mmCIF file of N, CA and C in Angstrom:
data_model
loop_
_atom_site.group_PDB
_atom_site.id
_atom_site.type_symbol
_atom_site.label_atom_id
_atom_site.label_comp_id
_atom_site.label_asym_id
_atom_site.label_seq_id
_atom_site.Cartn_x
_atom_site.Cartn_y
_atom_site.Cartn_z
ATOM 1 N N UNK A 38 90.230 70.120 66.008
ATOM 2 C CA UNK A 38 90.526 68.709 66.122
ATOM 3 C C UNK A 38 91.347 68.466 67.374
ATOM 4 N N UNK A 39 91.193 67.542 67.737
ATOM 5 C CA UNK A 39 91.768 66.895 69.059
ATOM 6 C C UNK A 39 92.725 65.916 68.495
ATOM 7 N N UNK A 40 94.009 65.490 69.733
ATOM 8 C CA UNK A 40 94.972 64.233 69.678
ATOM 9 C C UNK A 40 94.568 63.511 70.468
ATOM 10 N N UNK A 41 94.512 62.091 70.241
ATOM 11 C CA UNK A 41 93.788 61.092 71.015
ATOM 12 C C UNK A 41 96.219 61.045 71.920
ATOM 13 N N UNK A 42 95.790 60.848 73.459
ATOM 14 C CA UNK A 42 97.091 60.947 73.813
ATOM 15 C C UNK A 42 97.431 59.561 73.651
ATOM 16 N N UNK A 43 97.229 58.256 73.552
ATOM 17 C CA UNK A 43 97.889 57.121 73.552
ATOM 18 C C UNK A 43 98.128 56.625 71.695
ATOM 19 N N UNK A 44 97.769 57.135 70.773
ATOM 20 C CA UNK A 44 97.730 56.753 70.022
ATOM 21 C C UNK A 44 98.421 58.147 68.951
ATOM 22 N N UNK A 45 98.164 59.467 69.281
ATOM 23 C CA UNK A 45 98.616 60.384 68.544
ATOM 24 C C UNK A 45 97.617 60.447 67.270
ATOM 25 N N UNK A 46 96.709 59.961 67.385
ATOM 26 C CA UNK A 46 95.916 60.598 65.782
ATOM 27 C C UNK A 46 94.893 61.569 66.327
ATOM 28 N N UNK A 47 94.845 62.444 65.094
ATOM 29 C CA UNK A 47 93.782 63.272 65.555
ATOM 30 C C UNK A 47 92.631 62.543 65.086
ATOM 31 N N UNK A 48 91.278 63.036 65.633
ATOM 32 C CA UNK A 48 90.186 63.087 65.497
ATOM 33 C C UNK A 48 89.500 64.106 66.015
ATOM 34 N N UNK A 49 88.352 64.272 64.939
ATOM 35 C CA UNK A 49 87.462 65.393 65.026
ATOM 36 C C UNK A 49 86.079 64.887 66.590
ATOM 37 N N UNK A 50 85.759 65.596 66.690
ATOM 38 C CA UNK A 50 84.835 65.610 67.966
ATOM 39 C C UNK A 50 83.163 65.686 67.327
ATOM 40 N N UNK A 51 82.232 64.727 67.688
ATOM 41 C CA UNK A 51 81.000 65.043 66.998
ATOM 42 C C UNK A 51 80.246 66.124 67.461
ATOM 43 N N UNK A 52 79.189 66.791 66.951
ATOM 44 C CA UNK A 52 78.125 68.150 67.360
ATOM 45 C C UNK A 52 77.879 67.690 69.264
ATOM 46 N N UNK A 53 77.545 69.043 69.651
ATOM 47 C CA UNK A 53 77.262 68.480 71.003
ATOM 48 C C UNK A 53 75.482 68.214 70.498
ATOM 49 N N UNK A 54 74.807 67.396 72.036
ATOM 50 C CA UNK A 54 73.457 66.937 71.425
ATOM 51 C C UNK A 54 73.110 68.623 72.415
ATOM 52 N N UNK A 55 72.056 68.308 71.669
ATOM 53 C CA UNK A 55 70.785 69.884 72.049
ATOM 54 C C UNK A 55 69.515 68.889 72.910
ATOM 55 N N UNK A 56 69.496 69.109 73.972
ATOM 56 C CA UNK A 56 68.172 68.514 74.489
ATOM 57 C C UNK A 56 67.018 69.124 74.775
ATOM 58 N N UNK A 57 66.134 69.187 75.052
ATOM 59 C CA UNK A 57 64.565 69.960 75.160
ATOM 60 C C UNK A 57 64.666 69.996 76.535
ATOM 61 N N UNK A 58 63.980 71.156 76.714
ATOM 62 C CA UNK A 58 64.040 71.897 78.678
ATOM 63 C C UNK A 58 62.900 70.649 79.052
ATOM 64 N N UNK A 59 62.138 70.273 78.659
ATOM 65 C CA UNK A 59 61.410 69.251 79.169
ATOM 66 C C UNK A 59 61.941 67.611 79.686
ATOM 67 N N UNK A 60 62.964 67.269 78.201
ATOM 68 C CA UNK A 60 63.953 66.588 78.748
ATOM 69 C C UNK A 60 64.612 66.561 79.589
ATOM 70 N N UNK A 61 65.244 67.484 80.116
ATOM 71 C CA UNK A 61 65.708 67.757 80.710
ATOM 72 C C UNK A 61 65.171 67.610 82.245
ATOM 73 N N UNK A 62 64.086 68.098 82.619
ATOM 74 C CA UNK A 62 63.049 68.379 83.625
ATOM 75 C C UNK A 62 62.898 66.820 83.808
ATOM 76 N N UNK A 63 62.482 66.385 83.037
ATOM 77 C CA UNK A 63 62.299 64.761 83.028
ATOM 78 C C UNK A 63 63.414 63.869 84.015
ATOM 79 N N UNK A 64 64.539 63.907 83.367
ATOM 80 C CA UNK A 64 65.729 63.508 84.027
ATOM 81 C C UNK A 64 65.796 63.557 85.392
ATOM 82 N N UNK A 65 66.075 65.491 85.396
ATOM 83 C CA UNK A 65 66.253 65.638 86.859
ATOM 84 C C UNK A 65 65.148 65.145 87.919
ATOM 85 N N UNK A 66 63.907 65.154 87.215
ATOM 86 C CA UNK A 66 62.863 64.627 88.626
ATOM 87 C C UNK A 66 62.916 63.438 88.684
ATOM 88 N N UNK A 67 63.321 62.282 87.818
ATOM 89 C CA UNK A 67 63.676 60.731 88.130
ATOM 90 C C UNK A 67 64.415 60.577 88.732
ATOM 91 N N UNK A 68 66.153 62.040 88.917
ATOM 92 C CA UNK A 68 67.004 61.665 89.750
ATOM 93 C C UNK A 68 66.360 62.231 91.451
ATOM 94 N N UNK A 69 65.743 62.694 91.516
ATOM 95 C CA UNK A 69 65.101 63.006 92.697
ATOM 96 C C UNK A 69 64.202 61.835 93.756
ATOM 97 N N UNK A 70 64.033 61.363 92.472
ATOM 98 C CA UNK A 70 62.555 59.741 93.118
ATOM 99 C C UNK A 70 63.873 59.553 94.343
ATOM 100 N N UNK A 71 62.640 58.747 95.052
ATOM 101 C CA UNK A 71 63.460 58.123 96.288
ATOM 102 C C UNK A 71 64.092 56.887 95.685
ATOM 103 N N UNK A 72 65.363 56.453 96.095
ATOM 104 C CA UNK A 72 66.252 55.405 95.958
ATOM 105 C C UNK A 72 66.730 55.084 94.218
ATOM 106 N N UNK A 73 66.426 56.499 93.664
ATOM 107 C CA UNK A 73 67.137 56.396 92.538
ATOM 108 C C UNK A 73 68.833 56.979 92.874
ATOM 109 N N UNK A 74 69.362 56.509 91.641
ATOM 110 C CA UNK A 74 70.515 56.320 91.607
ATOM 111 C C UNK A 74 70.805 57.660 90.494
ATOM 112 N N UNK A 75 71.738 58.567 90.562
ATOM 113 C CA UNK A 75 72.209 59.683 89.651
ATOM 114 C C UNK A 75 72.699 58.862 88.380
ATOM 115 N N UNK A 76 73.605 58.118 88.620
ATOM 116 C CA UNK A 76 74.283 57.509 87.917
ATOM 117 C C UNK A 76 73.468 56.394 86.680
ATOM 118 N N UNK A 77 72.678 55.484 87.377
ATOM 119 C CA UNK A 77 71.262 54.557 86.663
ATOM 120 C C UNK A 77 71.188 55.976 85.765
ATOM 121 N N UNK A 78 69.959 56.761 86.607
ATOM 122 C CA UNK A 78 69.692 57.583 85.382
ATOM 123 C C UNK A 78 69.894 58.061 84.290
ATOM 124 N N UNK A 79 70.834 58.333 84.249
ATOM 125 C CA UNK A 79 72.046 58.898 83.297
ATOM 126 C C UNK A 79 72.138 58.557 82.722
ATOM 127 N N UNK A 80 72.869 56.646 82.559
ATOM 128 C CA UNK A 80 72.728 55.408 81.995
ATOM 129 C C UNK A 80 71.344 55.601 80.920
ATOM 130 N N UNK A 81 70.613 55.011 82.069
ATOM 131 C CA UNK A 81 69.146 54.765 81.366
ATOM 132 C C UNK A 81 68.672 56.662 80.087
ATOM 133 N N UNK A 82 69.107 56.889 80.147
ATOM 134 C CA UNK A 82 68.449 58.104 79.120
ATOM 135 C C UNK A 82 69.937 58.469 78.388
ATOM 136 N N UNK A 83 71.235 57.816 78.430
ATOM 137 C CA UNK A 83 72.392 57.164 77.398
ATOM 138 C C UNK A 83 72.846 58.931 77.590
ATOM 139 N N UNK A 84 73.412 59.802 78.753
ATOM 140 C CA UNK A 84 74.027 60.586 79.063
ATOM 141 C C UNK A 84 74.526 61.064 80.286
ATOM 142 N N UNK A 85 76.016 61.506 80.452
ATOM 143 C CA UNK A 85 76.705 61.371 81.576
ATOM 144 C C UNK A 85 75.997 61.486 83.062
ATOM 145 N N UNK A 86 76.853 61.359 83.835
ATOM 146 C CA UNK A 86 75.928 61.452 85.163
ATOM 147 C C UNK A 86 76.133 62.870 85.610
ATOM 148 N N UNK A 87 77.833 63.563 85.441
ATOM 149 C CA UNK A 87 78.184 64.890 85.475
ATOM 150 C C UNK A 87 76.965 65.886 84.777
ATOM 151 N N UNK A 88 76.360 65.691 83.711
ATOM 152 C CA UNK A 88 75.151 66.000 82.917
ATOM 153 C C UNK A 88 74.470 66.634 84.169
ATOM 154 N N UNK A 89 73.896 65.487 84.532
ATOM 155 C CA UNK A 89 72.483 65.292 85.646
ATOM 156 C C UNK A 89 72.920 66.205 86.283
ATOM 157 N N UNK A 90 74.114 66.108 87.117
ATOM 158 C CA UNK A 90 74.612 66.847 88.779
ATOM 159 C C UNK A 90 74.402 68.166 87.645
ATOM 160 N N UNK A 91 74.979 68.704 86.722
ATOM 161 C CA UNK A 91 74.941 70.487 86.232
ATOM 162 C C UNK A 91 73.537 70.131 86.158
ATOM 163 N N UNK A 92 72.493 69.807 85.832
ATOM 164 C CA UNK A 92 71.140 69.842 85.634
ATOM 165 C C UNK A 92 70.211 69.935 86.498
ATOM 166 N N UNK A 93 70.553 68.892 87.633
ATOM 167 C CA UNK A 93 69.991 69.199 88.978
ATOM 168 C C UNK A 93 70.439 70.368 89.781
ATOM 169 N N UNK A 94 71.865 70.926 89.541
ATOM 170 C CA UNK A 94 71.625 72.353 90.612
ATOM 171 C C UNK A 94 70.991 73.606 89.737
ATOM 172 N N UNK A 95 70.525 73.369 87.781
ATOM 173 C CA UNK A 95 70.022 74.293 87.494
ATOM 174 C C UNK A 95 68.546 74.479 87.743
ATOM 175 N N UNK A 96 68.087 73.207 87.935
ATOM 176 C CA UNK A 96 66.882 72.833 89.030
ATOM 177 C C UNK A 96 66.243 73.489 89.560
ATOM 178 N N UNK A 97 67.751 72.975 90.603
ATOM 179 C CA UNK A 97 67.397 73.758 92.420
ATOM 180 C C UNK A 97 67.303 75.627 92.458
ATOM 181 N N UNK A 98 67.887 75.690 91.187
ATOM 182 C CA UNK A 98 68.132 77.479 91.492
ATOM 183 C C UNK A 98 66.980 77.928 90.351
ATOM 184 N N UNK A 99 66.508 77.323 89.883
ATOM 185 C CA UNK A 99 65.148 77.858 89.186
ATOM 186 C C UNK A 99 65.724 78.021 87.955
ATOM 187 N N UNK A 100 66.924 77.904 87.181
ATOM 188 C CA UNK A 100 66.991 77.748 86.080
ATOM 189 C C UNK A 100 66.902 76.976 84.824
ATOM 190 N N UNK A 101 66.502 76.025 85.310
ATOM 191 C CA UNK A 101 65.759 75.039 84.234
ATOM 192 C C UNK A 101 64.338 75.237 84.108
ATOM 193 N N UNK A 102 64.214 76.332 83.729
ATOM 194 C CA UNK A 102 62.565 76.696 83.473
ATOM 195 C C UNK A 102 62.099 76.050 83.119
ATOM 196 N N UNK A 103 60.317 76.410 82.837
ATOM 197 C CA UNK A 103 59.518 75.629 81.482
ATOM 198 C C UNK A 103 59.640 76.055 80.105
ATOM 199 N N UNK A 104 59.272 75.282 79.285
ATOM 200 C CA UNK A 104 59.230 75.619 78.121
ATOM 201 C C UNK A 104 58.787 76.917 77.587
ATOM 202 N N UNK A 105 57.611 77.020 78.433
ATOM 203 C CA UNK A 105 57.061 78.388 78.835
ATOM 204 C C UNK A 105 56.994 79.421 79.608
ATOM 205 N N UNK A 106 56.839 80.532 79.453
ATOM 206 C CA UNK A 106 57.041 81.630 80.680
ATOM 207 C C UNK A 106 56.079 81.595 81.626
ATOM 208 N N UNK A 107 56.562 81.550 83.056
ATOM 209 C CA UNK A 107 55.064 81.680 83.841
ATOM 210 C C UNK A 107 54.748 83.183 84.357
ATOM 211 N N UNK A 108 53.368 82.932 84.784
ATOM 212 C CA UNK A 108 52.827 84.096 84.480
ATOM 213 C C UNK A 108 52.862 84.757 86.487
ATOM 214 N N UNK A 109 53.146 85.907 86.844
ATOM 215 C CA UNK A 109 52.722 86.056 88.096
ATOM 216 C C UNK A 109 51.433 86.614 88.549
ATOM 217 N N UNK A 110 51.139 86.369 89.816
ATOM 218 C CA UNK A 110 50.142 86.837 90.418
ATOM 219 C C UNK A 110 50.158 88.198 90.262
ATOM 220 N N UNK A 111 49.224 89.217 90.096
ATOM 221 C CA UNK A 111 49.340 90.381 90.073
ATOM 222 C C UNK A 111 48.326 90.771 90.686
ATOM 223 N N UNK A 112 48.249 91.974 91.917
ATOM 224 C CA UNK A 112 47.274 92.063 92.303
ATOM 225 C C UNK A 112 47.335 94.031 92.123
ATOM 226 N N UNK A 113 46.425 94.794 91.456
ATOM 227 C CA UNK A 113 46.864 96.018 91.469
ATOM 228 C C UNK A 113 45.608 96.845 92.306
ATOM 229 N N UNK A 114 46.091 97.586 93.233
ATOM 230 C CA UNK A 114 45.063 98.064 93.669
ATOM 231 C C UNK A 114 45.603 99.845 93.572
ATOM 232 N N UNK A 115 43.833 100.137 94.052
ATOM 233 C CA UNK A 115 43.667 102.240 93.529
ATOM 234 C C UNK A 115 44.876 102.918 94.003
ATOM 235 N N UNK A 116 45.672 103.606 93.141
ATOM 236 C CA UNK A 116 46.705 104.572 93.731
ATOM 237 C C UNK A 116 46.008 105.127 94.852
ATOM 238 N N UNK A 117 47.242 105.755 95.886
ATOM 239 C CA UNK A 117 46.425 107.311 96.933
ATOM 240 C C UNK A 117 47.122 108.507 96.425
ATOM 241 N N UNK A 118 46.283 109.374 96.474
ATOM 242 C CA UNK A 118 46.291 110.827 95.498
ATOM 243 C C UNK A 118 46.505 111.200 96.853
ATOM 244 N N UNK A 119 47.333 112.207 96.871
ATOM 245 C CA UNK A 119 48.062 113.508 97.415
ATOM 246 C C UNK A 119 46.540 114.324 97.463
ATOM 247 N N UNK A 120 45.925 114.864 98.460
ATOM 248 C CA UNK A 120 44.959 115.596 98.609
ATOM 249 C C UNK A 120 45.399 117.237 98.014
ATOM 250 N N UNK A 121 46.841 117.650 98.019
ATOM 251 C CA UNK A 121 47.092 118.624 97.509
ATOM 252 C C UNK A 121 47.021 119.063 96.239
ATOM 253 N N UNK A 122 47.268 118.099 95.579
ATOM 254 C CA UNK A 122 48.247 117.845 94.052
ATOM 255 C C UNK A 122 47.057 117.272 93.318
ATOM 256 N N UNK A 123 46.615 116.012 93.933
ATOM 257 C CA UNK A 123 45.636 114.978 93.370
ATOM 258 C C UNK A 123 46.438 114.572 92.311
ATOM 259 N N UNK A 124 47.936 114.246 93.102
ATOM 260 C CA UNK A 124 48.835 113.381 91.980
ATOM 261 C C UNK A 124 49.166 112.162 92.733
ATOM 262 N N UNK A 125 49.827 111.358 92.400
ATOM 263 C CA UNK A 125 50.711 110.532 93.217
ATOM 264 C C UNK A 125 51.736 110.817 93.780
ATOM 265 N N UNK A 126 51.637 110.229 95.203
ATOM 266 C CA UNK A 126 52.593 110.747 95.992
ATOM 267 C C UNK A 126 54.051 110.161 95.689
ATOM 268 N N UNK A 127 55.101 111.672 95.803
ATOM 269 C CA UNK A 127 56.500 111.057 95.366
ATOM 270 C C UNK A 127 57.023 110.029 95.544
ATOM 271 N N UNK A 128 57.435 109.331 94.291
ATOM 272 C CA UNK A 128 58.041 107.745 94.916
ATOM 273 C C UNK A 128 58.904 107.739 95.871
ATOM 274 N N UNK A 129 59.335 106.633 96.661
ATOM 275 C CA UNK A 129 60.181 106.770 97.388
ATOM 276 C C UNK A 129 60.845 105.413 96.864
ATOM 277 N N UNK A 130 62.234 105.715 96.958
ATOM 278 C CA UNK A 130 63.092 104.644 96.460
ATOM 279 C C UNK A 130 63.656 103.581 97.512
ATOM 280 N N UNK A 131 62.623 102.202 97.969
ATOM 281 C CA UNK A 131 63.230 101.969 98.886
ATOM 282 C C UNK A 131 62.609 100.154 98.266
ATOM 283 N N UNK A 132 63.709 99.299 98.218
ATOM 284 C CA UNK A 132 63.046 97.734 97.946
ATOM 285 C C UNK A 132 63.777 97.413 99.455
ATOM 286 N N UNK A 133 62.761 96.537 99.800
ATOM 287 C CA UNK A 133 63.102 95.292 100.590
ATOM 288 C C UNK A 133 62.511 94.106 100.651
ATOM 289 N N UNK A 134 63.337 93.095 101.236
ATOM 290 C CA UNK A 134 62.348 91.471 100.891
ATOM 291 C C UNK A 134 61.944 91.322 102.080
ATOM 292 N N UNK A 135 60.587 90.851 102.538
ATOM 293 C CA UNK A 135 59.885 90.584 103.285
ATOM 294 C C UNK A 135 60.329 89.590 104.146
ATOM 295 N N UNK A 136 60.801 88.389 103.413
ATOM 296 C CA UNK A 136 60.802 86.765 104.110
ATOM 297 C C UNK A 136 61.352 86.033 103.740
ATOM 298 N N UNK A 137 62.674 85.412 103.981
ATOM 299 C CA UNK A 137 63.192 84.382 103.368
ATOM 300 C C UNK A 137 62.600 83.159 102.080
ATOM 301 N N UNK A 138 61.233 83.152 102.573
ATOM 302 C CA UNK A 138 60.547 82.479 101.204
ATOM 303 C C UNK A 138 60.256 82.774 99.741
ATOM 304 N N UNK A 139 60.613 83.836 99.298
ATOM 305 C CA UNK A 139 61.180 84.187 98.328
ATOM 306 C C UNK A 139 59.715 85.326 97.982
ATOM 307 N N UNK A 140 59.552 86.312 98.810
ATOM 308 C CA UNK A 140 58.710 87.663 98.743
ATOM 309 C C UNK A 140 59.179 88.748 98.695
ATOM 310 N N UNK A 141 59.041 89.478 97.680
ATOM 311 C CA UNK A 141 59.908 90.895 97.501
ATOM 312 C C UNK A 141 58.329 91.834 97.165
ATOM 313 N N UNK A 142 58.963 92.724 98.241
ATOM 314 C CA UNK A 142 57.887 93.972 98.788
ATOM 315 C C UNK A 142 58.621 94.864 98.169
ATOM 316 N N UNK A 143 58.183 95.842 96.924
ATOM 317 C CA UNK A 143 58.564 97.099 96.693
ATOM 318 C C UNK A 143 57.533 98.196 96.988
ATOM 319 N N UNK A 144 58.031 99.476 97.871
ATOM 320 C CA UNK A 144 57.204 100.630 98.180
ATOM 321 C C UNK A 144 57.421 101.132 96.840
ATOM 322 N N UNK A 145 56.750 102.104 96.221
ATOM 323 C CA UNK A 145 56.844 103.133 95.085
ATOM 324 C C UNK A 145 56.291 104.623 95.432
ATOM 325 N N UNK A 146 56.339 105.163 96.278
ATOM 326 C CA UNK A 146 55.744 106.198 97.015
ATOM 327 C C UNK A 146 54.218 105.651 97.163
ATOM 328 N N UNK A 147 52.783 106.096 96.776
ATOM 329 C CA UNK A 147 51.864 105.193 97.389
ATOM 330 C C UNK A 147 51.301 103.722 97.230
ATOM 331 N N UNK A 148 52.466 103.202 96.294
ATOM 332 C CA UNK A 148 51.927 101.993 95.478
ATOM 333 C C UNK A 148 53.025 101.074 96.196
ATOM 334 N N UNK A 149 52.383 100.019 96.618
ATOM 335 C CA UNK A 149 52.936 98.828 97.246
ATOM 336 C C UNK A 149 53.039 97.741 96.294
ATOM 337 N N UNK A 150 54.174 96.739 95.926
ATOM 338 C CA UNK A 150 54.234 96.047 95.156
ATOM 339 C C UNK A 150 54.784 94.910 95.640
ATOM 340 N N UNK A 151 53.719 93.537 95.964
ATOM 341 C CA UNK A 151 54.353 92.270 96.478
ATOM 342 C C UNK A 151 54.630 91.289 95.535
ATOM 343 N N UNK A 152 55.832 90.683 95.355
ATOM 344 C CA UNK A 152 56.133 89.711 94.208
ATOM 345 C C UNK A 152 56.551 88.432 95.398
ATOM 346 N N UNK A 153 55.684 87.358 95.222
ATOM 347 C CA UNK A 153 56.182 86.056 95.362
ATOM 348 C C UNK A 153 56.685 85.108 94.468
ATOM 349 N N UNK A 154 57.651 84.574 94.675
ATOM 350 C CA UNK A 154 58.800 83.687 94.037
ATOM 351 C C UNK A 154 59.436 84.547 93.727
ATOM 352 N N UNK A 155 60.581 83.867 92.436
ATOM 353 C CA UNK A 155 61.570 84.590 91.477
ATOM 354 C C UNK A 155 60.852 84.915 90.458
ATOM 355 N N UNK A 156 60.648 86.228 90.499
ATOM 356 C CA UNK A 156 60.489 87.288 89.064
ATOM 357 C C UNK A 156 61.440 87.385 88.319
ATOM 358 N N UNK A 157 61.217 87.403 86.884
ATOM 359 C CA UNK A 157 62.150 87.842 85.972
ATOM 360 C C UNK A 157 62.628 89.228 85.605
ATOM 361 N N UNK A 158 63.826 89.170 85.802
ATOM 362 C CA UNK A 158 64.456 90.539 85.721
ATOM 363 C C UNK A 158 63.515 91.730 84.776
ATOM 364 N N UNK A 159 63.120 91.413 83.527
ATOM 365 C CA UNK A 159 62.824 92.076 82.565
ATOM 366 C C UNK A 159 61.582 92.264 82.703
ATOM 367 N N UNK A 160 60.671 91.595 83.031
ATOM 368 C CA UNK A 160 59.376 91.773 83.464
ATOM 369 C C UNK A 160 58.915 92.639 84.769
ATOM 370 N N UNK A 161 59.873 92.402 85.693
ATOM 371 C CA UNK A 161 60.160 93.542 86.697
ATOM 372 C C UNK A 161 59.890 94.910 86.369
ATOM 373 N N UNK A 162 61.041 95.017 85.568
ATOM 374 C CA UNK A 162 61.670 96.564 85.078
ATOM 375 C C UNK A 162 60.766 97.496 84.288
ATOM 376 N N UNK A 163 59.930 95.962 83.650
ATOM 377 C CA UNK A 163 58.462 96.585 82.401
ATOM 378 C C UNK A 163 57.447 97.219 83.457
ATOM 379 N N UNK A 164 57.022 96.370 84.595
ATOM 380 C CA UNK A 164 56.250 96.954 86.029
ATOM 381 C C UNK A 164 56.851 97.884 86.727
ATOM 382 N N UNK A 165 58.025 97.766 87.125
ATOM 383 C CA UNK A 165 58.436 99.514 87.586
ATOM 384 C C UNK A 165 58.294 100.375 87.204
ATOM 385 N N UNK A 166 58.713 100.622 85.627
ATOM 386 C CA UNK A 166 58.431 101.471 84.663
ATOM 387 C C UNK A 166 57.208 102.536 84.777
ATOM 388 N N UNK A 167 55.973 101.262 84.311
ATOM 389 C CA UNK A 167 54.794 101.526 84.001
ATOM 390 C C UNK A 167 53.959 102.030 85.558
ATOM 391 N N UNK A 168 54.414 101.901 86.686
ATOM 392 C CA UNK A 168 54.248 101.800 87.815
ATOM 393 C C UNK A 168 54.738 103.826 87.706
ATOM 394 N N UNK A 169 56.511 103.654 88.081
ATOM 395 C CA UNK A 169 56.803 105.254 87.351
ATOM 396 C C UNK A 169 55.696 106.422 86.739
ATOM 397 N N UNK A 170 55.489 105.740 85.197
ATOM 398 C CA UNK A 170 55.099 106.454 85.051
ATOM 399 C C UNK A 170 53.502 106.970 85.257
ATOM 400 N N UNK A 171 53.020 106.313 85.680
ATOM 401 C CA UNK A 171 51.572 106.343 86.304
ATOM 402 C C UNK A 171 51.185 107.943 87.268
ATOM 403 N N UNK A 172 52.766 107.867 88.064
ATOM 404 C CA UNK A 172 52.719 108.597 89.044
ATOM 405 C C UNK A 172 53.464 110.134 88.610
#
């Protein structure tokens, strides 16, 4: 419970509201239209404008996903076999990002792995893995 400071009574605080990632999505791209107002918005869908501003930079940084997971491009092509071994050649442990536009090139000893956009951590780790153990 909280003290209201000019009056000294307490009162209890109601549930916070739970909104839908779509809702959400909604909001922030109306506050985006040209010559909208942060503030209107806010108003008009009866929640703060501070709301919006945390909503719009989870936005901008890709964390206001979809409802759903998206899926990436995957492109897998033939390992190269070691003419000695006719194994895969030893991984080599080396990531780097290609390009400021958001491309991450992983070598794996002969397996090349290009990810455009932001990949999810966990889905990554499931493709390295399986990548691993291949070789």
């Amino acid at each position: 419970m909280d003290t209201n400071p000019r009056t000294g009574r307490a009162y209890k605080r109601g549930p916070y509201k739970r909104h839908p990632v779509a809702f959400k999505r909604a909001v922030v791209e109306a506050s985006f239209a040209p010559g909208a107002s942060v503030s209107r918005v806010a108003r008009d869908h009866d929640i703060n404008a501070n709301q919006v501003f945390l909503w719009r930079t989870l936005y901008r940084d890709g964390l206001l996903g979809d409802d759903e997971p998206a899926l990436l491009p995957v492109r897998i092509d033939a390992p190269m076999r070691s003419p000695a071994t006719d194994r895969c050649a030893t991984p080599v442990e080396r990531i780097r990002t290609a390009a400021p536009g958001g491309t991450l090139t992983v070598e794996f000893g002969a397996v090349r792995l290009r990810i455009e956009g932001r990949p999810d951590a966990d889905t990554l780790a499931q493709v390295l893995e399986r990548l691993s153990a291949r070789c």
